[in-house]
Tab-separated table of C-alpha atoms in Angstrom:
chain	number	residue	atom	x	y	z
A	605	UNK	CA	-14.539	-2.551	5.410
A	606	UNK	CA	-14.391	-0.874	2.026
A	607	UNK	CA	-11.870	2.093	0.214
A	608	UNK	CA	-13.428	3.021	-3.096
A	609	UNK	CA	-11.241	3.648	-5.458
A	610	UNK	CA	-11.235	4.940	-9.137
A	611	UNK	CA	-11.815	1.438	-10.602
A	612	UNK	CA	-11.870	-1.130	-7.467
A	613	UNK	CA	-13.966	-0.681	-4.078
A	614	UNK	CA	-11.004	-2.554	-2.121
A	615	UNK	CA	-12.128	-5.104	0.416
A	616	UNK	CA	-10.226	-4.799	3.745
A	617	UNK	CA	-9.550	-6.005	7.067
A	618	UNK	CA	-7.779	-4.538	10.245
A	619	UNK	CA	-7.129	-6.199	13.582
A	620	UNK	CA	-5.046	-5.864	16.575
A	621	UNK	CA	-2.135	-3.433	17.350
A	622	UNK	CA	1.520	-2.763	17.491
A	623	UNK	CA	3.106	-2.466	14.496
A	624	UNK	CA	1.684	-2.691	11.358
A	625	UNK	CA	1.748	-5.769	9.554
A	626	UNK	CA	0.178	-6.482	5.259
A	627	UNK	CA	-0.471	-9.960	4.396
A	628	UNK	CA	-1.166	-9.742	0.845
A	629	UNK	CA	-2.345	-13.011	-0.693
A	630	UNK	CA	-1.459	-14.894	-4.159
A	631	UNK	CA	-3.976	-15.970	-7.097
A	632	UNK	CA	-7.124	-17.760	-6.648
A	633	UNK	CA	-7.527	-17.142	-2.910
A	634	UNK	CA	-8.270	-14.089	-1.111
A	635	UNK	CA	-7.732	-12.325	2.283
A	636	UNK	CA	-9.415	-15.434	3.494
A	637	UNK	CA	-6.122	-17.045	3.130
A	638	UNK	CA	-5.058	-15.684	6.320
A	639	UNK	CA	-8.433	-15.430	8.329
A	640	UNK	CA	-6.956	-17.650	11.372
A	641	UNK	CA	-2.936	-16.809	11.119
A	642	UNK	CA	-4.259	-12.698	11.202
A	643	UNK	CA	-5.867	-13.204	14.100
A	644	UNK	CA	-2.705	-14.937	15.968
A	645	UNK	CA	-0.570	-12.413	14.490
A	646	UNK	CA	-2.883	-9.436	15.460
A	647	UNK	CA	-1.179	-10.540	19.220
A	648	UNK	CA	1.662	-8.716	18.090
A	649	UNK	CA	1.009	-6.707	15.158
A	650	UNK	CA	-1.655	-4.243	13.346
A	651	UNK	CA	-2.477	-6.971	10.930
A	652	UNK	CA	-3.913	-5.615	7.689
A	653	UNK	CA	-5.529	-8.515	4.718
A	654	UNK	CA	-7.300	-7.512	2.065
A	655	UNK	CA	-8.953	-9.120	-1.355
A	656	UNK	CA	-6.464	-7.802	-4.379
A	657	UNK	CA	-8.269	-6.119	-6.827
A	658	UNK	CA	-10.942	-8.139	-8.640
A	659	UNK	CA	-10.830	-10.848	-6.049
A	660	UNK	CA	-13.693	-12.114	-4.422
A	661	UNK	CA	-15.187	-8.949	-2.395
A	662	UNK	CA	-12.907	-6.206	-4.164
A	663	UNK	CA	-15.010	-5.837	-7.344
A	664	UNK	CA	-13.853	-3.176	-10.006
A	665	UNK	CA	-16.174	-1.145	-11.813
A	666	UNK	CA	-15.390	1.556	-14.975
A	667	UNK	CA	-13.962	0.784	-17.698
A	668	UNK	CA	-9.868	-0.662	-18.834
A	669	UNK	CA	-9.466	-2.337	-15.400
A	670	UNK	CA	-5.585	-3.239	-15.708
A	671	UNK	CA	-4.331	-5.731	-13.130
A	672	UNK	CA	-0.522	-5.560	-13.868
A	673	UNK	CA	1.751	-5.298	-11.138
A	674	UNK	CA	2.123	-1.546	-11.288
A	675	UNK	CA	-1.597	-1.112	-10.596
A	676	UNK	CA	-1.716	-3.626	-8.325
A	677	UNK	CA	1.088	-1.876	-6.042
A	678	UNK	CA	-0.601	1.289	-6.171
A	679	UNK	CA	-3.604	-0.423	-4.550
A	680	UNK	CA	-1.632	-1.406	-1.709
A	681	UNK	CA	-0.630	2.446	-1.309
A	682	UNK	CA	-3.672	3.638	-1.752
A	683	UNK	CA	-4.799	1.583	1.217
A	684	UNK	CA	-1.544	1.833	3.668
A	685	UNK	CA	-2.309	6.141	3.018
A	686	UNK	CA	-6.078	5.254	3.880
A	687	UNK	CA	-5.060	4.196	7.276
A	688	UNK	CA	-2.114	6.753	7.891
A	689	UNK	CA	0.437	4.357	7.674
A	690	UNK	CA	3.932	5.060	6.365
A	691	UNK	CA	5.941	1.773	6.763
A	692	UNK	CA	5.086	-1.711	7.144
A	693	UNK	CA	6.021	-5.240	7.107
A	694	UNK	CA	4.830	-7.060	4.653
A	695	UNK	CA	4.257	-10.634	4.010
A	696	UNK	CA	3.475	-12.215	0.835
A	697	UNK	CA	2.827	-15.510	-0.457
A	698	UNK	CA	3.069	-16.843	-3.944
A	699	UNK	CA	2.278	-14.184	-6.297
A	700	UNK	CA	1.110	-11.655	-3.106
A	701	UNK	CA	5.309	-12.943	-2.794
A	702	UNK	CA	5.506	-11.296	-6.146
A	703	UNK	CA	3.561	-7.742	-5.095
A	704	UNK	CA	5.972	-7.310	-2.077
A	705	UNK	CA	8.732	-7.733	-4.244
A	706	UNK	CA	7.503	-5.263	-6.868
A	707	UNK	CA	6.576	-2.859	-3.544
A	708	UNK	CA	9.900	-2.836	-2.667
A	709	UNK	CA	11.381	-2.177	-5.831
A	710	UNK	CA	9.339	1.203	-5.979
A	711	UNK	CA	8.834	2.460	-2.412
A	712	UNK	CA	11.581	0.837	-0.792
A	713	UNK	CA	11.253	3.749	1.779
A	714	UNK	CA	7.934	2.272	2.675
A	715	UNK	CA	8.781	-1.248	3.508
A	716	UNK	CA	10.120	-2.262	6.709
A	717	UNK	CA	11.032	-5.639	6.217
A	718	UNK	CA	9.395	-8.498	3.327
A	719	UNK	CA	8.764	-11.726	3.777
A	720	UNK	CA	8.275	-13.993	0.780
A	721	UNK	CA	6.948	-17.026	1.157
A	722	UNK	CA	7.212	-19.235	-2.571
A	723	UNK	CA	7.261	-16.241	-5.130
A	724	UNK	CA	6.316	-17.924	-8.329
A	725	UNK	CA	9.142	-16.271	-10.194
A	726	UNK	CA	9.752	-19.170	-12.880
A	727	UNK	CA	11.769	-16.581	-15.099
A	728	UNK	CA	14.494	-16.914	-12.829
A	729	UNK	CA	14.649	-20.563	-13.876
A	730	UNK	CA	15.599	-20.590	-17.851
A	731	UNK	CA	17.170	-23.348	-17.928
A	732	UNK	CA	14.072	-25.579	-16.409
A	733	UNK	CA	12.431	-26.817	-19.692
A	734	UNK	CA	10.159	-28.792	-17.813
A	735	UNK	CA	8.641	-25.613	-16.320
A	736	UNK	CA	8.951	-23.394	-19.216
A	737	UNK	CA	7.007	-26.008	-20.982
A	738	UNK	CA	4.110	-26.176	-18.291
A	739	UNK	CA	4.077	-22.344	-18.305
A	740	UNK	CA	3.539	-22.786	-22.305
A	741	UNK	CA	0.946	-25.153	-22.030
A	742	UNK	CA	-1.124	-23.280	-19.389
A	743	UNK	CA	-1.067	-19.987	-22.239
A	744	UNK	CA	-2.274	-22.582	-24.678
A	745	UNK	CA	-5.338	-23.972	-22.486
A	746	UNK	CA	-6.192	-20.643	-21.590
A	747	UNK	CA	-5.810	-19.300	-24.959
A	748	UNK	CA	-7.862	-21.944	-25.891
A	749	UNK	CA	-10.608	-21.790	-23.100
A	750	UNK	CA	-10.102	-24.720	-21.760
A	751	UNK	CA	-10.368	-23.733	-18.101
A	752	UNK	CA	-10.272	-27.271	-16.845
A	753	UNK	CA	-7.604	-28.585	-17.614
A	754	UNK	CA	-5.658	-25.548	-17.078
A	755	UNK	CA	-7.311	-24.967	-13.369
A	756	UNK	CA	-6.074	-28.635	-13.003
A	757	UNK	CA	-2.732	-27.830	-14.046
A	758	UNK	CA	-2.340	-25.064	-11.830
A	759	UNK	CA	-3.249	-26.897	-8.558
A	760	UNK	CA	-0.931	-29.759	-9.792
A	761	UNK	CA	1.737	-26.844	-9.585
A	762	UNK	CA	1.474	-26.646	-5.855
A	763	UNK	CA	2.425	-29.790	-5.560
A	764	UNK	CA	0.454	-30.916	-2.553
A	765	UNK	CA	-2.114	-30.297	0.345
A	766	UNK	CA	-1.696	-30.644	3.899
A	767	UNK	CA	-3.975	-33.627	5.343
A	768	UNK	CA	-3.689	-31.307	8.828
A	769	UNK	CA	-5.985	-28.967	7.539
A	770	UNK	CA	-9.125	-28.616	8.645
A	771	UNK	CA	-11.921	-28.182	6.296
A	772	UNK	CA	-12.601	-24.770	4.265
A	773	UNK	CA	-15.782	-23.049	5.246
A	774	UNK	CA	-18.384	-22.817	2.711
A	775	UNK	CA	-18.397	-19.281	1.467
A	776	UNK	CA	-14.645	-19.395	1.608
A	777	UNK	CA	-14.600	-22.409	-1.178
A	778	UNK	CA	-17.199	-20.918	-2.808
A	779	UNK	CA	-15.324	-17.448	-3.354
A	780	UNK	CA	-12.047	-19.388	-4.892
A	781	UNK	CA	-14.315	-20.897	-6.922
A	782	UNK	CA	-15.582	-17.668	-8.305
A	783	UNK	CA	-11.943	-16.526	-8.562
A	784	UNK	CA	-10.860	-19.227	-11.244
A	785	UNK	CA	-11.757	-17.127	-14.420
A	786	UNK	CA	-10.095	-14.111	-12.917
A	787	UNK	CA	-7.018	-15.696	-12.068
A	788	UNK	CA	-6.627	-17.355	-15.617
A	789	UNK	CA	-7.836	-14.504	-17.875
A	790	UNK	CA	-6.438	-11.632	-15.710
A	791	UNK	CA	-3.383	-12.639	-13.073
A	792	UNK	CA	-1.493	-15.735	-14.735
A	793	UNK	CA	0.686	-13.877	-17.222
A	794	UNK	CA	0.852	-11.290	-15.267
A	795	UNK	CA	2.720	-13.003	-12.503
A	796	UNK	CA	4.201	-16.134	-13.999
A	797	UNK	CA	5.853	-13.699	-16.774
A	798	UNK	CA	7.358	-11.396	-14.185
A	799	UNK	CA	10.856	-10.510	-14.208
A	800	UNK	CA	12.335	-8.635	-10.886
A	801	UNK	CA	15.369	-6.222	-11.054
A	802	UNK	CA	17.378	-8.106	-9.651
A	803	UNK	CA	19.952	-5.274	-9.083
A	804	UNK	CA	17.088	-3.541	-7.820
A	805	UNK	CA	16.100	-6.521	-5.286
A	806	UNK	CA	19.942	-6.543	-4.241
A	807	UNK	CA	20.650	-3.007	-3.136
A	808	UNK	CA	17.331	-3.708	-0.731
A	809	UNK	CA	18.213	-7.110	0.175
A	810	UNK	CA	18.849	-6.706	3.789
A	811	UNK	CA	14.767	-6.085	4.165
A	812	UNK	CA	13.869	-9.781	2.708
A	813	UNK	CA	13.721	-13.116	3.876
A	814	UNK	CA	12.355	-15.781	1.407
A	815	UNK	CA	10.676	-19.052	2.334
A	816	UNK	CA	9.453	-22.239	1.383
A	817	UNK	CA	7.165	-25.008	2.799
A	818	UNK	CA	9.363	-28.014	3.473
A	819	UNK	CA	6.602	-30.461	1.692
A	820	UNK	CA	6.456	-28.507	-0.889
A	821	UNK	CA	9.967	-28.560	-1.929
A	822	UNK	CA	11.290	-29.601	-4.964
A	823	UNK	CA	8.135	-27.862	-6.542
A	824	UNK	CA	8.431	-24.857	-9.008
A	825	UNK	CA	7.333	-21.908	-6.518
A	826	UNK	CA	10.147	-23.314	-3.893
A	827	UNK	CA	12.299	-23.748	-6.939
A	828	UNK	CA	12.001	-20.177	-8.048
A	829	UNK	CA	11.898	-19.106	-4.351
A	830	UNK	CA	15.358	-20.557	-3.894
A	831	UNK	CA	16.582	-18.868	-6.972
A	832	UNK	CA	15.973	-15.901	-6.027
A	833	UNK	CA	17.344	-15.957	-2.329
A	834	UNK	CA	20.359	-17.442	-4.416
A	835	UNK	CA	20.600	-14.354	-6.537
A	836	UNK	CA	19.674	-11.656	-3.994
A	837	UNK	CA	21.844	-13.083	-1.440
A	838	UNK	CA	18.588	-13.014	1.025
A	839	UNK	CA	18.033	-15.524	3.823
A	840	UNK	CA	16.162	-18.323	2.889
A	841	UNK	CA	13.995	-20.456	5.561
A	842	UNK	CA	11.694	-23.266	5.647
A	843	UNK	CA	8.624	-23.517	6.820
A	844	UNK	CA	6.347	-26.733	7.998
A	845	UNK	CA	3.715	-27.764	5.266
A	846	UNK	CA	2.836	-27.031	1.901
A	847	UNK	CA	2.373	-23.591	-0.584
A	848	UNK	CA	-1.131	-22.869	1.032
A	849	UNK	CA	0.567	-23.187	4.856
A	850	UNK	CA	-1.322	-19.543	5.927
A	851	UNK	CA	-4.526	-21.797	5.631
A	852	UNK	CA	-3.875	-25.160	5.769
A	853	UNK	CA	-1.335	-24.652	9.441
A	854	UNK	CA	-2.264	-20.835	10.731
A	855	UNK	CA	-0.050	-21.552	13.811
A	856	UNK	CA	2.889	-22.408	12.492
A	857	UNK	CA	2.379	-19.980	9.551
A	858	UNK	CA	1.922	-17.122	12.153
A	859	UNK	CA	5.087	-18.779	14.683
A	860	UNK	CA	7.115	-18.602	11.465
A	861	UNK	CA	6.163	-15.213	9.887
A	862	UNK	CA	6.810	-13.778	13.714
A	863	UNK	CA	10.409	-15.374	14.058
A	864	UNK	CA	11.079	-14.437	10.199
A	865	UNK	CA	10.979	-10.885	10.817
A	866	UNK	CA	13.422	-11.254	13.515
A	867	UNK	CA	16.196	-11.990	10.996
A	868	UNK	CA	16.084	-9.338	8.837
Protein backbone atom coordinates (compact mmCIF):
# COMPACT_ATOMS: atom_id res chain seq x y z
CA UNK A 1 0.00 0.00 0.00
CA UNK A 2 0.81 3.65 -0.56
CA UNK A 3 0.24 7.27 1.68
CA UNK A 4 1.18 10.14 -0.58
CA UNK A 5 2.64 12.63 0.99
CA UNK A 6 3.90 16.23 0.18
CA UNK A 7 7.31 15.00 -1.07
CA UNK A 8 7.35 10.98 -0.56
CA UNK A 9 4.47 8.43 -1.68
CA UNK A 10 5.39 6.16 1.50
CA UNK A 11 5.53 2.45 0.82
CA UNK A 12 3.72 0.40 3.53
CA UNK A 13 2.78 -2.78 4.91
CA UNK A 14 0.14 -3.99 7.55
CA UNK A 15 -0.47 -7.49 8.87
CA UNK A 16 -2.06 -9.24 11.67
CA UNK A 17 -3.70 -7.86 14.89
CA UNK A 18 -3.45 -7.03 18.51
CA UNK A 19 -1.49 -4.37 19.30
CA UNK A 20 0.25 -2.34 17.12
CA UNK A 21 3.70 -2.95 16.44
CA UNK A 22 6.49 -0.39 13.78
CA UNK A 23 9.51 -2.07 12.62
CA UNK A 24 11.33 0.65 11.07
CA UNK A 25 14.48 -0.45 9.25
CA UNK A 26 18.22 1.07 9.05
CA UNK A 27 20.24 2.24 5.78
CA UNK A 28 20.60 0.32 2.70
CA UNK A 29 17.77 -2.15 3.32
CA UNK A 30 14.18 -1.64 3.34
CA UNK A 31 10.91 -2.99 4.87
CA UNK A 32 12.14 -6.14 3.28
CA UNK A 33 14.35 -6.45 6.21
CA UNK A 34 11.63 -7.83 8.17
CA UNK A 35 9.44 -9.64 5.45
CA UNK A 36 9.62 -13.16 7.44
CA UNK A 37 10.06 -11.88 11.32
CA UNK A 38 6.58 -9.48 10.44
CA UNK A 39 4.83 -12.21 9.58
CA UNK A 40 5.75 -14.29 12.94
CA UNK A 41 5.22 -11.26 14.86
CA UNK A 42 1.84 -10.40 13.14
CA UNK A 43 0.79 -13.71 15.64
CA UNK A 44 0.74 -11.29 18.25
CA UNK A 45 0.84 -7.88 17.06
CA UNK A 46 -0.55 -5.30 14.26
CA UNK A 47 2.80 -5.34 12.61
CA UNK A 48 3.41 -2.23 10.53
CA UNK A 49 7.04 -2.08 7.96
CA UNK A 50 7.48 0.32 5.67
CA UNK A 51 10.39 1.64 3.07
CA UNK A 52 11.80 5.11 4.82
CA UNK A 53 11.59 7.79 2.61
CA UNK A 54 13.61 7.49 -0.60
CA UNK A 55 14.12 3.81 -0.09
CA UNK A 56 13.43 1.37 -2.55
CA UNK A 57 9.45 1.68 -3.18
CA UNK A 58 8.97 5.09 -1.19
CA UNK A 59 10.13 7.43 -3.98
CA UNK A 60 9.99 11.31 -3.30
CA UNK A 61 9.00 13.66 -5.81
CA UNK A 62 9.05 17.88 -5.61
CA UNK A 63 11.62 19.63 -4.99
CA UNK A 64 14.36 20.12 -1.47
CA UNK A 65 13.64 16.51 -0.37
CA UNK A 66 15.41 16.70 3.21
CA UNK A 67 16.03 13.33 4.85
CA UNK A 68 17.23 14.51 8.34
CA UNK A 69 15.90 12.94 11.25
CA UNK A 70 13.23 15.52 11.91
CA UNK A 71 11.61 14.76 8.54
CA UNK A 72 12.12 11.42 8.77
CA UNK A 73 10.05 11.21 12.21
CA UNK A 74 7.33 13.11 10.84
CA UNK A 75 6.96 10.37 8.20
CA UNK A 76 6.44 7.87 10.73
CA UNK A 77 3.50 10.19 12.15
CA UNK A 78 2.16 10.87 9.22
CA UNK A 79 1.66 7.16 8.69
CA UNK A 80 0.73 5.92 12.47
CA UNK A 81 -2.33 9.07 11.96
CA UNK A 82 -3.05 7.33 8.47
CA UNK A 83 -4.07 4.24 10.22
CA UNK A 84 -5.70 5.82 13.44
CA UNK A 85 -3.16 4.79 15.63
CA UNK A 86 -2.09 6.71 18.72
CA UNK A 87 0.63 4.57 20.46
CA UNK A 88 2.85 1.93 19.42
CA UNK A 89 5.77 -0.18 19.99
CA UNK A 90 8.37 0.33 18.05
CA UNK A 91 11.35 -1.56 17.01
CA UNK A 92 14.29 -0.29 15.31
CA UNK A 93 17.43 -1.53 14.06
CA UNK A 94 20.62 0.28 13.29
CA UNK A 95 19.84 3.65 12.17
CA UNK A 96 15.71 2.71 12.09
CA UNK A 97 17.48 2.23 16.09
CA UNK A 98 18.30 5.84 15.58
CA UNK A 99 14.51 7.06 14.30
CA UNK A 100 12.91 5.40 17.42
CA UNK A 101 15.19 7.14 19.49
CA UNK A 102 14.61 10.53 17.87
CA UNK A 103 10.56 9.45 18.04
CA UNK A 104 10.78 9.26 21.47
CA UNK A 105 12.54 12.27 22.15
CA UNK A 106 9.58 14.27 20.45
CA UNK A 107 6.35 12.33 20.98
CA UNK A 108 7.23 10.44 23.89
CA UNK A 109 3.38 10.33 24.49
CA UNK A 110 3.19 8.25 21.39
CA UNK A 111 5.56 5.47 22.10
CA UNK A 112 4.70 2.59 24.10
CA UNK A 113 7.78 0.92 24.55
CA UNK A 114 11.33 1.03 21.98
CA UNK A 115 13.36 -1.47 21.19
CA UNK A 116 16.79 -0.74 19.76
CA UNK A 117 18.56 -3.15 18.30
CA UNK A 118 22.56 -1.73 17.41
CA UNK A 119 21.85 2.13 17.08
CA UNK A 120 24.85 3.33 15.21
CA UNK A 121 25.38 6.19 17.60
CA UNK A 122 29.36 6.43 17.25
CA UNK A 123 29.20 10.04 18.86
CA UNK A 124 28.71 8.49 22.03
CA UNK A 125 32.16 6.96 21.59
CA UNK A 126 34.81 10.07 21.49
CA UNK A 127 37.32 8.57 22.73
CA UNK A 128 37.37 5.56 19.93
CA UNK A 129 39.93 7.01 17.41
CA UNK A 130 39.76 4.01 15.51
CA UNK A 131 36.09 4.73 14.72
CA UNK A 132 36.23 8.38 14.49
CA UNK A 133 38.84 7.76 11.93
CA UNK A 134 36.66 5.23 9.80
CA UNK A 135 33.75 7.70 10.12
CA UNK A 136 36.39 10.35 8.55
CA UNK A 137 37.42 8.27 5.90
CA UNK A 138 33.92 7.20 4.75
CA UNK A 139 33.15 11.47 4.38
CA UNK A 140 36.33 11.47 2.37
CA UNK A 141 35.35 8.51 -0.16
CA UNK A 142 32.07 9.85 -0.45
CA UNK A 143 33.18 13.31 -0.81
CA UNK A 144 35.29 12.03 -3.26
CA UNK A 145 32.84 9.65 -5.19
CA UNK A 146 34.37 6.82 -4.63
CA UNK A 147 31.34 4.67 -3.87
CA UNK A 148 33.29 1.46 -3.78
CA UNK A 149 35.37 1.56 -1.52
CA UNK A 150 33.19 3.37 0.76
CA UNK A 151 30.11 0.73 0.16
CA UNK A 152 32.97 -1.74 1.11
CA UNK A 153 33.76 0.02 4.14
CA UNK A 154 30.40 0.19 5.33
CA UNK A 155 29.60 -3.58 5.12
CA UNK A 156 33.06 -4.17 6.78
CA UNK A 157 31.34 -2.09 9.66
CA UNK A 158 28.86 -4.81 10.37
CA UNK A 159 31.30 -6.92 11.08
CA UNK A 160 29.87 -10.18 9.84
CA UNK A 161 27.05 -12.32 8.16
CA UNK A 162 25.25 -15.16 9.43
CA UNK A 163 26.12 -18.48 7.33
CA UNK A 164 22.30 -19.58 8.70
CA UNK A 165 20.77 -17.42 6.37
CA UNK A 166 19.11 -18.45 3.66
CA UNK A 167 19.56 -16.79 0.41
CA UNK A 168 18.04 -13.16 -0.45
CA UNK A 169 15.40 -13.23 -3.11
CA UNK A 170 16.16 -11.53 -6.23
CA UNK A 171 14.22 -8.32 -6.24
CA UNK A 172 15.09 -7.98 -2.60
CA UNK A 173 19.08 -7.81 -3.54
CA UNK A 174 18.34 -5.98 -6.32
CA UNK A 175 16.46 -3.08 -4.33
CA UNK A 176 19.63 -2.72 -1.74
CA UNK A 177 21.49 -2.48 -4.58
CA UNK A 178 19.58 0.47 -5.85
CA UNK A 179 19.71 1.90 -2.31
CA UNK A 180 23.64 2.33 -2.19
CA UNK A 181 23.76 5.95 -3.67
CA UNK A 182 20.94 6.98 -1.41
CA UNK A 183 22.34 5.75 1.62
CA UNK A 184 25.85 7.41 0.95
CA UNK A 185 24.77 10.78 -0.53
CA UNK A 186 21.60 11.19 1.62
CA UNK A 187 21.47 8.97 5.14
CA UNK A 188 25.27 8.49 6.26
CA UNK A 189 25.87 11.86 7.90
CA UNK A 190 22.75 12.07 8.79
CA UNK A 191 22.81 9.15 11.13
CA UNK A 192 26.44 8.46 11.89
CA UNK A 193 26.66 12.35 13.00
CA UNK A 194 23.69 12.08 15.32
CA UNK A 195 23.84 13.15 18.76
CA UNK A 196 20.74 12.06 21.20
CA UNK A 197 19.71 14.15 24.30
CA UNK A 198 20.75 12.16 26.42
CA UNK A 199 18.85 13.91 29.30
CA UNK A 200 16.10 13.68 27.02
CA UNK A 201 16.60 9.71 26.44
CA UNK A 202 16.87 9.44 30.40
CA UNK A 203 13.68 10.98 31.68
CA UNK A 204 11.98 8.26 29.03
CA UNK A 205 14.23 5.51 29.80
CA UNK A 206 11.87 3.14 31.37
CA UNK A 207 10.23 2.69 27.59
CA UNK A 208 13.71 1.29 26.02
CA UNK A 209 15.51 -1.76 25.87
CA UNK A 210 18.71 -1.80 23.68
CA UNK A 211 20.25 -4.83 22.00
CA UNK A 212 22.97 -6.33 20.29
CA UNK A 213 23.68 -9.49 18.20
CA UNK A 214 26.07 -11.63 20.21
CA UNK A 215 28.37 -12.24 16.88
CA UNK A 216 28.42 -9.06 16.26
CA UNK A 217 29.90 -7.83 19.37
CA UNK A 218 32.84 -6.03 19.78
CA UNK A 219 31.75 -4.16 16.50
CA UNK A 220 31.03 -0.33 16.44
CA UNK A 221 27.02 -0.46 16.28
CA UNK A 222 27.15 -2.95 19.53
CA UNK A 223 29.82 -0.64 20.79
CA UNK A 224 27.71 2.45 20.55
CA UNK A 225 24.63 0.34 21.48
CA UNK A 226 26.26 -0.46 24.80
CA UNK A 227 27.12 3.11 25.35
CA UNK A 228 24.15 4.22 25.27
CA UNK A 229 22.27 1.59 27.52
CA UNK A 230 25.36 2.62 29.76
CA UNK A 231 24.36 6.24 29.74
CA UNK A 232 20.55 5.93 29.74
CA UNK A 233 20.59 3.39 32.35
CA UNK A 234 18.29 1.13 29.84
CA UNK A 235 18.37 -2.67 29.79
CA UNK A 236 20.63 -4.03 27.49
CA UNK A 237 20.13 -7.71 25.89
CA UNK A 238 21.68 -9.90 23.44
CA UNK A 239 20.45 -11.36 20.76
CA UNK A 240 21.65 -14.63 18.57
CA UNK A 241 23.49 -13.60 15.25
CA UNK A 242 24.77 -10.71 13.62
CA UNK A 243 23.55 -6.69 12.85
CA UNK A 244 21.21 -7.93 9.95
CA UNK A 245 19.52 -10.78 12.53
CA UNK A 246 15.67 -9.50 11.31
CA UNK A 247 16.82 -11.17 7.95
CA UNK A 248 19.44 -13.34 8.30
CA UNK A 249 17.42 -15.44 11.72
CA UNK A 250 13.52 -14.08 11.50
CA UNK A 251 12.70 -16.56 14.35
CA UNK A 252 14.84 -15.71 16.77
CA UNK A 253 14.66 -12.00 15.75
CA UNK A 254 10.80 -12.19 16.23
CA UNK A 255 11.26 -14.73 19.77
CA UNK A 256 13.54 -11.91 20.93
CA UNK A 257 11.70 -8.67 19.92
CA UNK A 258 8.44 -10.54 21.64
CA UNK A 259 10.28 -11.33 25.05
CA UNK A 260 12.06 -7.73 24.80
CA UNK A 261 8.96 -5.93 25.19
CA UNK A 262 8.17 -7.86 28.19
CA UNK A 263 10.90 -6.06 30.16
CA UNK A 264 10.17 -2.74 29.74
Amino acid sequence: MFLDTEDVNLYYEVKGEGEPLLLVHGVVVDAGLYDEASKLLAKQYKVITYDRRGSSRSKVHGENVTYDVDTQIQDMCTLLDALGLEKVRICGVSAGAVLGCHFLQHYPERVEKLLMYEPPIITLLPERKDYQDWVLKMKDLISRRKYNGAFFEFVQSINGTDERAGEKPKDLAEREMNNIYHTLDDEYSVFIDYKPDMALVKKYVDKIVVAIGERSDGGPYPEAAKRFAKLSGAPLLHFPGYHNLPYELPLDFAVCVAGAFLMC
